[in-house]
CSV table of N, CA, C and O in Angstrom, one decimal:
chain,number,residue,atom,x,y,z
L,1,ARG,N,-9.4,9.6,25.0
L,1,ARG,CA,-10.1,9.4,24.2
L,1,ARG,C,-9.6,8.4,23.0
L,1,ARG,O,-8.5,8.1,23.0
L,2,VAL,N,-10.5,7.3,22.2
L,2,VAL,CA,-10.1,6.7,21.6
L,2,VAL,C,-9.6,7.0,20.3
L,2,VAL,O,-10.1,8.0,19.8
L,3,GLN,N,-8.3,6.6,19.7
L,3,GLN,CA,-7.8,7.1,18.3
L,3,GLN,C,-7.6,5.9,17.6
L,3,GLN,O,-6.9,4.8,18.1
L,4,LEU,N,-7.9,5.8,16.4
L,4,LEU,CA,-7.8,4.9,15.4
L,4,LEU,C,-6.8,5.8,14.3
L,4,LEU,O,-6.9,6.5,13.5
L,5,VAL,N,-5.9,4.8,14.0
L,5,VAL,CA,-4.9,5.2,12.7
L,5,VAL,C,-5.1,3.7,11.5
L,5,VAL,O,-4.2,2.6,12.1
L,6,GLU,N,-5.1,4.2,10.6
L,6,GLU,CA,-5.2,2.7,9.6
L,6,GLU,C,-3.9,3.2,8.8
L,6,GLU,O,-3.5,4.1,8.6
L,7,SER,N,-3.4,2.2,8.4
L,7,SER,CA,-2.4,1.7,7.4
L,7,SER,C,-2.4,0.7,6.7
L,7,SER,O,-3.5,-0.5,6.7
L,8,GLY,N,-1.8,0.6,5.5
L,8,GLY,CA,-1.5,-0.5,4.5
L,8,GLY,C,-2.4,-0.5,3.5
L,8,GLY,O,-2.2,-1.5,2.3
L,9,GLY,N,-2.8,0.7,3.0
L,9,GLY,CA,-3.8,0.8,2.0
L,9,GLY,C,-2.8,0.9,0.7
L,9,GLY,O,-1.6,1.5,0.8
L,10,SER,N,-3.4,0.3,-0.6
L,10,SER,CA,-2.3,0.4,-1.7
L,10,SER,C,-2.9,0.2,-3.3
L,10,SER,O,-4.1,-0.2,-3.3
L,11,SER,N,-2.2,0.7,-4.1
L,11,SER,CA,-2.6,0.3,-5.4
L,11,SER,C,-2.2,-1.4,-5.8
L,11,SER,O,-1.3,-1.7,-5.7
L,12,VAL,N,-3.3,-2.2,-6.1
L,12,VAL,CA,-2.7,-3.3,-6.6
L,12,VAL,C,-3.6,-3.9,-7.8
L,12,VAL,O,-4.4,-3.3,-8.2
L,13,GLN,N,-3.3,-5.0,-8.3
L,13,GLN,CA,-4.1,-5.7,-9.3
L,13,GLN,C,-5.0,-6.7,-9.0
L,13,GLN,O,-4.9,-7.3,-7.7
L,14,ALA,N,-6.0,-6.5,-10.0
L,14,ALA,CA,-7.3,-7.5,-9.4
L,14,ALA,C,-6.6,-9.0,-9.0
L,14,ALA,O,-5.4,-9.3,-9.8
L,15,GLY,N,-7.0,-9.7,-8.1
L,15,GLY,CA,-6.5,-11.1,-7.9
L,15,GLY,C,-5.4,-11.0,-6.7
L,15,GLY,O,-5.2,-12.1,-6.3
L,16,ARG,N,-4.9,-9.9,-6.6
L,16,ARG,CA,-3.7,-9.7,-5.4
L,16,ARG,C,-4.2,-9.6,-3.9
L,16,ARG,O,-5.5,-9.5,-3.6
L,17,SER,N,-3.5,-9.7,-2.8
L,17,SER,CA,-3.9,-9.6,-2.0
L,17,SER,C,-3.4,-8.7,-0.9
L,17,SER,O,-2.5,-7.6,-1.4
L,18,LEU,N,-4.1,-8.2,-0.2
L,18,LEU,CA,-3.6,-6.7,1.1
L,18,LEU,C,-4.0,-6.7,2.3
L,18,LEU,O,-4.8,-7.4,2.7
L,19,ARG,N,-3.3,-6.5,3.0
L,19,ARG,CA,-3.4,-6.5,4.4
L,19,ARG,C,-3.7,-5.0,4.9
L,19,ARG,O,-2.6,-4.0,5.0
L,20,LEU,N,-4.7,-4.7,5.8
L,20,LEU,CA,-5.0,-3.3,6.4
L,20,LEU,C,-5.0,-3.5,7.9
L,20,LEU,O,-5.2,-4.6,8.3
L,21,SER,N,-4.0,-2.5,8.5
L,21,SER,CA,-4.1,-2.5,10.1
L,21,SER,C,-4.8,-1.2,10.7
L,21,SER,O,-4.7,-0.4,9.8
L,22,CYS,N,-5.0,-1.6,11.5
L,22,CYS,CA,-5.3,-0.1,12.5
L,22,CYS,C,-5.2,-0.5,13.7
L,22,CYS,O,-5.3,-1.4,14.7
L,23,ALA,N,-4.4,0.8,14.2
L,23,ALA,CA,-4.1,1.0,15.4
L,23,ALA,C,-4.5,1.5,16.4
L,23,ALA,O,-5.0,2.8,16.0
L,24,ALA,N,-4.8,1.3,17.2
L,24,ALA,CA,-6.0,1.9,18.7
L,24,ALA,C,-5.3,2.6,19.7
L,24,ALA,O,-4.4,1.6,20.3
L,25,SER,N,-5.7,3.4,20.4
L,25,SER,CA,-5.2,3.9,21.7
L,25,SER,C,-6.1,4.7,22.4
L,25,SER,O,-6.9,4.9,21.7
L,26,GLY,N,-6.1,5.0,23.7
L,26,GLY,CA,-6.9,5.7,24.5
L,26,GLY,C,-7.8,4.7,24.9
L,26,GLY,O,-9.2,5.3,25.3
L,27,TYR,N,-7.8,3.4,24.8
L,27,TYR,CA,-8.8,2.4,25.0
L,27,TYR,C,-8.6,2.5,26.6
L,27,TYR,O,-7.8,2.8,27.7
L,28,THR,N,-10.2,2.4,27.5
L,28,THR,CA,-10.2,2.2,28.9
L,28,THR,C,-11.0,1.0,29.4
L,28,THR,O,-10.9,0.8,30.6
L,29,SER,N,-11.0,0.0,28.5
L,29,SER,CA,-11.4,-1.3,28.7
L,29,SER,C,-10.6,-2.3,28.0
L,29,SER,O,-9.5,-1.8,26.6
L,30,SER,N,-10.7,-3.3,28.5
L,30,SER,CA,-9.7,-4.5,27.6
L,30,SER,C,-9.9,-4.8,26.5
L,30,SER,O,-9.3,-5.1,25.6
L,31,GLY,N,-11.0,-4.3,25.6
L,31,GLY,CA,-11.5,-4.6,24.2
L,31,GLY,C,-12.8,-3.6,23.8
L,31,GLY,O,-13.3,-3.6,24.7
L,32,TYR,N,-13.0,-3.3,22.3
L,32,TYR,CA,-13.9,-3.0,22.0
L,32,TYR,C,-14.3,-3.6,20.8
L,32,TYR,O,-13.5,-4.6,20.2
L,33,CYS,N,-15.5,-3.3,20.4
L,33,CYS,CA,-16.1,-4.2,18.9
L,33,CYS,C,-15.5,-3.1,17.8
L,33,CYS,O,-15.4,-2.0,17.9
L,34,MET,N,-14.8,-3.7,16.8
L,34,MET,CA,-13.9,-2.9,16.2
L,34,MET,C,-14.8,-3.2,14.8
L,34,MET,O,-15.0,-4.6,14.5
L,35,GLY,N,-14.6,-2.5,13.4
L,35,GLY,CA,-15.0,-3.0,12.3
L,35,GLY,C,-14.3,-2.1,11.0
L,35,GLY,O,-13.6,-1.2,11.5
L,36,TRP,N,-14.5,-2.1,9.7
L,36,TRP,CA,-13.9,-2.1,8.7
L,36,TRP,C,-15.1,-1.0,7.6
L,36,TRP,O,-15.9,-2.6,7.8
L,37,PHE,N,-15.5,-0.1,7.7
L,37,PHE,CA,-16.0,0.3,6.7
L,37,PHE,C,-15.3,0.9,5.2
L,37,PHE,O,-13.8,0.5,5.5
L,38,ARG,N,-16.3,1.1,4.1
L,38,ARG,CA,-15.6,1.4,3.0
L,38,ARG,C,-16.2,2.4,2.4
L,38,ARG,O,-17.6,2.4,2.6
L,39,GLN,N,-15.9,3.5,1.6
L,39,GLN,CA,-16.7,4.7,0.7
L,39,GLN,C,-15.7,4.9,0.1
L,39,GLN,O,-14.6,5.2,-0.5
L,40,VAL,N,-16.9,4.7,-1.4
L,40,VAL,CA,-16.3,5.4,-2.4
L,40,VAL,C,-17.2,6.8,-3.0
L,40,VAL,O,-18.2,7.0,-2.1
L,41,PRO,N,-16.2,7.9,-3.7
L,41,PRO,CA,-17.1,9.1,-3.8
L,41,PRO,C,-18.6,9.2,-4.0
L,41,PRO,O,-19.0,8.3,-5.3
L,42,GLY,N,-19.3,9.6,-3.5
L,42,GLY,CA,-20.6,9.8,-4.3
L,42,GLY,C,-21.8,8.6,-3.5
L,42,GLY,O,-22.9,8.4,-3.6
L,43,LYS,N,-20.8,7.7,-2.8
L,43,LYS,CA,-21.9,6.7,-2.3
L,43,LYS,C,-21.6,6.2,-0.6
L,43,LYS,O,-20.8,6.9,-0.3
L,44,LYS,N,-22.6,5.8,-0.5
L,44,LYS,CA,-23.0,5.9,1.4
L,44,LYS,C,-21.8,4.8,2.0
L,44,LYS,O,-21.4,3.6,1.4
L,45,ARG,N,-21.3,5.1,3.0
L,45,ARG,CA,-19.8,4.4,3.7
L,45,ARG,C,-21.0,2.8,3.8
L,45,ARG,O,-22.4,3.0,4.4
L,46,GLU,N,-20.0,2.1,3.6
L,46,GLU,CA,-20.8,0.8,3.6
L,46,GLU,C,-20.2,-0.4,4.9
L,46,GLU,O,-18.5,-0.2,4.8
L,47,GLY,N,-20.6,-1.1,5.5
L,47,GLY,CA,-19.7,-2.0,6.5
L,47,GLY,C,-19.1,-3.3,5.8
L,47,GLY,O,-19.9,-4.0,4.8
L,48,VAL,N,-17.7,-3.1,6.0
L,48,VAL,CA,-17.0,-4.5,5.3
L,48,VAL,C,-17.0,-5.9,6.4
L,48,VAL,O,-17.2,-6.9,5.9
L,49,ALA,N,-16.7,-5.3,7.6
L,49,ALA,CA,-16.5,-6.8,8.6
L,49,ALA,C,-16.4,-6.4,9.8
L,49,ALA,O,-15.7,-4.9,10.2
L,50,ALA,N,-16.9,-7.1,10.8
L,50,ALA,CA,-16.5,-6.3,12.4
L,50,ALA,C,-16.3,-7.6,13.1
L,50,ALA,O,-16.7,-8.6,13.1
L,51,ILE,N,-15.5,-7.1,14.8
L,51,ILE,CA,-15.3,-8.5,15.6
L,51,ILE,C,-15.3,-7.6,16.9
L,51,ILE,O,-15.0,-6.3,16.7
L,52,ASP,N,-16.0,-8.7,17.6
L,52,ASP,CA,-16.2,-7.9,18.6
L,52,ASP,C,-15.1,-8.6,20.0
L,52,ASP,O,-14.4,-9.1,19.4
L,53,SER,N,-15.2,-8.0,21.2
L,53,SER,CA,-14.2,-8.6,22.1
L,53,SER,C,-14.1,-10.0,22.5
L,53,SER,O,-13.2,-10.2,23.1
L,54,ASP,N,-15.3,-10.1,22.1
L,54,ASP,CA,-15.3,-12.2,22.1
L,54,ASP,C,-14.9,-12.8,21.3
L,54,ASP,O,-15.0,-13.9,21.1
L,55,GLY,N,-14.5,-12.0,20.1
L,55,GLY,CA,-14.4,-12.9,18.4
L,55,GLY,C,-15.4,-13.2,17.7
L,55,GLY,O,-14.8,-13.8,16.8
L,56,THR,N,-16.2,-13.0,17.9
L,56,THR,CA,-17.6,-13.1,17.0
L,56,THR,C,-17.4,-12.0,16.0
L,56,THR,O,-16.7,-10.8,16.3
L,57,THR,N,-17.5,-12.9,14.6
L,57,THR,CA,-17.2,-11.9,13.2
L,57,THR,C,-18.6,-11.7,12.6
L,57,THR,O,-19.4,-12.6,12.5
L,58,ILE,N,-18.9,-10.9,11.8
L,58,ILE,CA,-19.4,-10.8,10.7
L,58,ILE,C,-19.1,-9.8,9.4
L,58,ILE,O,-17.9,-9.5,9.5
L,59,TYR,N,-19.6,-10.3,8.5
L,59,TYR,CA,-19.1,-9.9,7.1
L,59,TYR,C,-20.1,-9.6,6.3
L,59,TYR,O,-21.3,-9.9,6.2
L,60,ALA,N,-19.8,-8.6,5.0
L,60,ALA,CA,-20.4,-8.1,4.2
L,60,ALA,C,-20.7,-9.4,3.3
L,60,ALA,O,-19.6,-9.8,3.1
L,61,ASP,N,-22.2,-9.8,2.7
L,61,ASP,CA,-21.9,-10.6,1.5
L,61,ASP,C,-21.2,-10.2,0.6
L,61,ASP,O,-20.1,-11.4,0.0
L,62,SER,N,-20.9,-9.4,0.3
L,62,SER,CA,-19.6,-9.1,-1.1
L,62,SER,C,-18.3,-9.2,-0.8
L,62,SER,O,-17.1,-9.6,-1.5
L,63,VAL,N,-17.9,-9.5,0.3
L,63,VAL,CA,-16.7,-9.9,1.1
L,63,VAL,C,-16.0,-11.4,1.4
L,63,VAL,O,-15.2,-11.7,1.9
L,64,LYS,N,-17.3,-11.9,1.7
L,64,LYS,CA,-17.2,-13.1,2.8
L,64,LYS,C,-16.2,-14.0,1.6
L,64,LYS,O,-16.4,-14.2,0.6
L,65,ASP,N,-15.8,-15.0,2.3
L,65,ASP,CA,-14.6,-16.1,1.8
L,65,ASP,C,-13.3,-15.3,0.9
L,65,ASP,O,-12.7,-16.1,0.5
L,66,ARG,N,-13.9,-13.9,1.1
L,66,ARG,CA,-12.4,-13.3,1.0
L,66,ARG,C,-11.4,-12.5,1.5
L,66,ARG,O,-10.3,-12.1,1.5
L,67,PHE,N,-12.3,-12.3,2.6
L,67,PHE,CA,-11.8,-10.9,3.3
L,67,PHE,C,-11.4,-11.7,5.1
L,67,PHE,O,-12.7,-12.3,5.0
L,68,THR,N,-10.8,-11.6,5.9
L,68,THR,CA,-10.3,-11.6,7.3
L,68,THR,C,-10.5,-10.9,7.9
L,68,THR,O,-9.2,-10.1,8.0
L,69,ILE,N,-11.4,-10.7,8.9
L,69,ILE,CA,-11.2,-9.5,10.3
L,69,ILE,C,-10.3,-10.3,11.3
L,69,ILE,O,-10.7,-11.7,11.5
L,70,SER,N,-9.6,-9.6,11.8
L,70,SER,CA,-8.9,-10.5,13.5
L,70,SER,C,-8.4,-9.1,14.0
L,70,SER,O,-8.2,-8.1,13.5
L,71,HIS,N,-8.3,-9.4,15.4
L,71,HIS,CA,-7.7,-8.3,16.0
L,71,HIS,C,-6.6,-8.8,17.0
L,71,HIS,O,-6.8,-10.0,17.3
L,72,ASP,N,-5.9,-8.3,17.9
L,72,ASP,CA,-4.9,-8.5,18.8
L,72,ASP,C,-5.0,-7.5,19.7
L,72,ASP,O,-5.2,-6.2,19.7
L,73,ASN,N,-5.9,-7.9,20.7
L,73,ASN,CA,-6.4,-7.2,21.9
L,73,ASN,C,-5.1,-6.8,22.7
L,73,ASN,O,-5.0,-5.6,23.6
L,74,ALA,N,-4.2,-7.6,22.6
L,74,ALA,CA,-2.7,-7.2,23.4
L,74,ALA,C,-1.5,-5.8,22.8
L,74,ALA,O,-1.6,-5.1,23.3
L,75,LYS,N,-2.0,-5.9,21.4
L,75,LYS,CA,-1.5,-4.8,20.6
L,75,LYS,C,-2.2,-3.7,20.2
L,75,LYS,O,-2.1,-2.6,19.8
L,76,LYS,N,-3.5,-3.5,20.5
L,76,LYS,CA,-4.7,-3.3,20.7
L,76,LYS,C,-4.7,-2.8,18.8
L,76,LYS,O,-4.9,-1.7,18.7
L,77,SER,N,-4.5,-3.9,17.9
L,77,SER,CA,-4.8,-3.8,16.7
L,77,SER,C,-5.9,-4.2,15.9
L,77,SER,O,-6.2,-5.3,16.7
L,78,LEU,N,-6.3,-3.9,15.0
L,78,LEU,CA,-7.4,-4.6,14.0
L,78,LEU,C,-6.8,-4.6,12.6
L,78,LEU,O,-6.0,-4.2,12.2
L,79,TYR,N,-7.1,-5.9,12.0
L,79,TYR,CA,-6.4,-5.9,10.8
L,79,TYR,C,-7.3,-6.7,9.9
L,79,TYR,O,-8.9,-6.9,10.6
L,80,LEU,N,-7.4,-6.6,8.8
L,80,LEU,CA,-8.3,-6.8,7.6
L,80,LEU,C,-7.4,-7.4,6.0
L,80,LEU,O,-6.7,-6.8,5.7
L,81,GLU,N,-7.4,-8.7,6.8
L,81,GLU,CA,-6.6,-9.4,5.5
L,81,GLU,C,-7.6,-9.7,4.3
L,81,GLU,O,-8.9,-10.1,4.3
L,82,MET,N,-7.4,-9.0,3.0
L,82,MET,CA,-8.0,-9.1,1.7
L,82,MET,C,-7.2,-10.1,0.6
L,82,MET,O,-6.1,-9.6,0.4
L,83,SER,N,-8.1,-10.8,0.2
L,83,SER,CA,-7.2,-11.3,-0.8
L,83,SER,C,-8.7,-11.4,-1.6
L,83,SER,O,-9.5,-11.2,-2.1
L,84,SER,N,-8.0,-12.0,-3.2
L,84,SER,CA,-8.6,-12.1,-4.4
L,84,SER,C,-9.3,-10.9,-4.8
L,84,SER,O,-10.6,-10.8,-5.1
L,85,LEU,N,-8.7,-9.8,-4.6
L,85,LEU,CA,-9.0,-8.6,-4.7
L,85,LEU,C,-9.9,-7.9,-6.3
L,85,LEU,O,-9.4,-8.8,-7.0
L,86,LYS,N,-11.0,-7.6,-5.9
L,86,LYS,CA,-11.5,-7.0,-7.5
L,86,LYS,C,-11.7,-5.1,-7.5
L,86,LYS,O,-11.6,-4.8,-6.4
L,87,PRO,N,-11.6,-5.2,-9.0
L,87,PRO,CA,-11.9,-3.7,-8.9
L,87,PRO,C,-12.8,-3.0,-8.0
L,87,PRO,O,-12.9,-2.0,-7.5
L,88,GLU,N,-14.3,-3.5,-7.8
L,88,GLU,CA,-15.0,-3.0,-7.2
L,88,GLU,C,-14.7,-2.8,-5.6
L,88,GLU,O,-15.9,-2.6,-4.6
L,89,ASP,N,-13.5,-3.4,-5.2
L,89,ASP,CA,-13.4,-3.3,-3.6
L,89,ASP,C,-12.4,-1.9,-3.7
L,89,ASP,O,-12.5,-1.6,-2.4
L,90,THR,N,-12.2,-1.2,-4.8
L,90,THR,CA,-11.5,0.0,-4.4
L,90,THR,C,-12.2,1.1,-3.9
L,90,THR,O,-13.6,1.2,-3.6
L,91,ALA,N,-12.1,1.6,-2.5
L,91,ALA,CA,-12.3,2.3,-1.6
L,91,ALA,C,-11.6,2.9,-0.4
L,91,ALA,O,-10.7,2.6,-0.6
L,92,MET,N,-12.1,3.9,0.2
L,92,MET,CA,-11.1,4.5,1.1
L,92,MET,C,-11.8,3.6,2.3
L,92,MET,O,-13.0,3.5,2.8
L,93,TYR,N,-10.8,2.8,3.0
L,93,TYR,CA,-11.4,1.7,4.0
L,93,TYR,C,-11.2,2.7,5.4
L,93,TYR,O,-10.0,2.9,5.6
L,94,TYR,N,-12.0,2.4,6.2
L,94,TYR,CA,-11.9,3.1,7.5
L,94,TYR,C,-12.1,2.3,8.9
L,94,TYR,O,-13.1,1.3,8.9
L,95,CYS,N,-11.2,2.3,10.0
L,95,CYS,CA,-11.5,1.6,10.9
L,95,CYS,C,-12.2,2.2,11.8
L,95,CYS,O,-12.1,3.6,11.9
L,96,ALA,N,-13.1,1.4,12.2
L,96,ALA,CA,-14.2,2.2,13.5
L,96,ALA,C,-14.2,1.3,14.9
L,96,ALA,O,-14.2,0.3,14.6
L,97,ALA,N,-14.4,1.8,15.8
L,97,ALA,CA,-14.7,1.3,17.0
L,97,ALA,C,-16.2,1.5,17.7
L,97,ALA,O,-16.6,2.9,17.8
L,98,ALA,N,-16.7,0.9,18.1
L,98,ALA,CA,-18.3,0.9,19.0
L,98,ALA,C,-17.6,0.5,20.4
L,98,ALA,O,-16.6,0.1,20.5
L,99,PRO,N,-18.9,1.2,21.2
L,99,PRO,CA,-18.5,0.9,22.5
L,99,PRO,C,-18.3,-0.4,23.4
L,99,PRO,O,-18.4,-1.3,22.3
L,100,ALA,N,-17.3,-0.6,24.3
L,100,ALA,CA,-17.0,-2.1,24.8
L,100,ALA,C,-18.0,-2.6,24.9
L,100,ALA,O,-17.7,-4.3,24.6
L,101,GLU,N,-19.3,-2.6,25.7
L,101,GLU,CA,-20.1,-3.3,25.4
L,101,GLU,C,-21.0,-4.0,24.4
L,101,GLU,O,-21.5,-4.9,24.2
L,102,PHE,N,-20.8,-3.0,23.2
L,102,PHE,CA,-21.2,-3.7,22.2
L,102,PHE,C,-20.9,-5.1,21.8
L,102,PHE,O,-19.8,-5.5,21.4
L,103,ARG,N,-22.2,-6.1,21.3
L,103,ARG,CA,-21.9,-7.4,20.7
L,103,ARG,C,-22.5,-7.7,19.2
L,103,ARG,O,-23.2,-6.9,19.5
L,104,LEU,N,-21.8,-8.1,18.9
L,104,LEU,CA,-22.4,-9.0,17.6
L,104,LEU,C,-23.1,-9.8,17.4
L,104,LEU,O,-23.4,-11.1,18.1
L,105,TRP,N,-24.2,-9.8,16.2
L,105,TRP,CA,-24.9,-11.4,16.5
L,105,TRP,C,-25.1,-11.6,15.1
L,105,TRP,O,-24.7,-10.7,13.9
L,106,ASP,N,-25.3,-12.8,14.8
L,106,ASP,CA,-25.7,-13.4,13.4
L,106,ASP,C,-26.2,-12.3,12.5
L,106,ASP,O,-25.6,-12.2,11.1
L,107,GLU,N,-27.3,-12.0,12.8
L,107,GLU,CA,-28.1,-11.3,11.8
L,107,GLU,C,-27.8,-9.9,11.7
L,107,GLU,O,-28.4,-8.8,11.0
L,108,TYR,N,-26.6,-9.0,12.5
L,108,TYR,CA,-26.8,-8.1,12.6
L,108,TYR,C,-25.9,-7.4,11.3
L,108,TYR,O,-25.0,-7.7,10.6
L,109,VAL,N,-26.4,-5.9,10.9
L,109,VAL,CA,-25.9,-5.2,9.4
L,109,VAL,C,-25.1,-4.2,10.1
L,109,VAL,O,-25.7,-3.4,10.8
L,110,MET,N,-24.0,-3.8,9.4
L,110,MET,CA,-23.4,-2.9,10.1
L,110,MET,C,-23.8,-1.7,9.9
L,110,MET,O,-24.4,-1.0,8.9
L,111,VAL,N,-23.8,-0.5,10.8
L,111,VAL,CA,-24.7,0.8,11.1
L,111,VAL,C,-23.4,1.9,11.5
L,111,VAL,O,-22.9,1.6,12.8
L,112,GLU,N,-23.5,2.8,10.6
L,112,GLU,CA,-22.2,3.5,10.8
L,112,GLU,C,-22.5,4.5,12.1
L,112,GLU,O,-22.0,4.3,13.3
L,113,SER,N,-23.7,4.5,12.6
L,113,SER,CA,-24.3,5.2,14.2
L,113,SER,C,-23.8,4.4,15.3
L,113,SER,O,-23.8,4.7,16.6
L,114,ASP,N,-23.7,3.2,15.3
L,114,ASP,CA,-23.1,2.1,16.2
L,114,ASP,C,-21.6,2.2,16.7
L,114,ASP,O,-20.9,1.8,17.4
L,115,PHE,N,-21.2,2.8,15.7
L,115,PHE,CA,-19.5,2.6,15.9
L,115,PHE,C,-19.5,4.5,15.9
L,115,PHE,O,-19.5,4.9,15.4
L,116,HIS,N,-18.2,4.5,17.1
L,116,HIS,CA,-18.9,5.9,17.4
L,116,HIS,C,-17.1,6.4,17.4
L,116,HIS,O,-17.1,7.9,17.6
L,117,TYR,N,-16.0,5.8,17.1
L,117,TYR,CA,-14.9,6.3,16.8
L,117,TYR,C,-14.2,5.7,15.4
L,117,TYR,O,-14.5,4.8,15.1
L,118,TRP,N,-14.1,6.8,14.8
L,118,TRP,CA,-13.3,6.7,13.5
L,118,TRP,C,-11.9,7.3,13.0
L,118,TRP,O,-11.6,8.1,13.5
L,119,GLY,N,-11.2,6.1,12.3
L,119,GLY,CA,-10.0,6.7,12.0
L,119,GLY,C,-9.9,7.7,10.5
L,119,GLY,O,-11.2,7.7,10.1
L,120,GLN,N,-9.1,8.1,10.1
L,120,GLN,CA,-9.3,8.7,8.9
L,120,GLN,C,-9.1,8.3,7.6
L,120,GLN,O,-9.3,9.0,6.4
L,121,GLY,N,-9.0,6.7,7.4
L,121,GLY,CA,-9.0,6.1,6.2
L,121,GLY,C,-7.5,5.7,5.7
L,121,GLY,O,-6.7,6.4,5.8
L,122,THR,N,-7.8,5.1,4.9
L,122,THR,CA,-6.8,4.4,4.2
L,122,THR,C,-7.0,3.7,2.7
L,122,THR,O,-8.4,3.3,2.7
L,123,GLN,N,-6.6,4.1,1.7
L,123,GLN,CA,-7.1,3.9,0.1
L,123,GLN,C,-6.7,3.0,-0.1
L,123,GLN,O,-5.4,2.2,-0.4
L,124,VAL,N,-7.6,2.2,-0.8
L,124,VAL,CA,-7.4,0.9,-1.6
L,124,VAL,C,-7.5,0.8,-3.0
L,124,VAL,O,-8.8,1.2,-3.3
L,125,THR,N,-7.3,0.8,-3.7
L,125,THR,CA,-7.3,0.8,-5.5
L,125,THR,C,-6.7,-0.6,-6.0
L,125,THR,O,-5.8,-1.0,-5.9
L,126,VAL,N,-7.7,-1.0,-6.6
L,126,VAL,CA,-7.6,-2.1,-7.5
L,126,VAL,C,-7.7,-2.1,-8.7
L,126,VAL,O,-9.0,-1.9,-9.1
L,127,SER,N,-6.9,-2.6,-9.3
L,127,SER,CA,-7.3,-2.4,-10.8
L,127,SER,C,-7.2,-3.2,-11.8
L,127,SER,O,-6.9,-4.6,-11.4
L,128,SER,N,-7.8,-3.7,-13.0
L,128,SER,CA,-8.0,-4.7,-13.7
L,128,SER,C,-7.4,-5.1,-14.7
L,128,SER,O,-5.8,-4.2,-14.6
């Protein structure tokens, strides 16, 4: 089965950068649609960014032009480069994978139920 393990979370000051990584194992195909969600206590988990096996990417409006998602299919890894971090970016960040055949489109809004595999999360804290 697919297993996802996040790393890279930390406490940083506003304006700094951080890189999250997600190591995946148990793939049965050459690639999956994968994404990052985040959640703060008491709030619904929200989609941050996703990338499919064709390299199509989508971002939440709140992180466009600041975050970059990428993957390395050979290493079965997913990354999230976060720059110009803001206190409102503070959250637990989760790596998630959708079924291999899932493809993104421009108007797609990330939905938890589309992603069947989840990591345990890595905490990002941004102080002002």
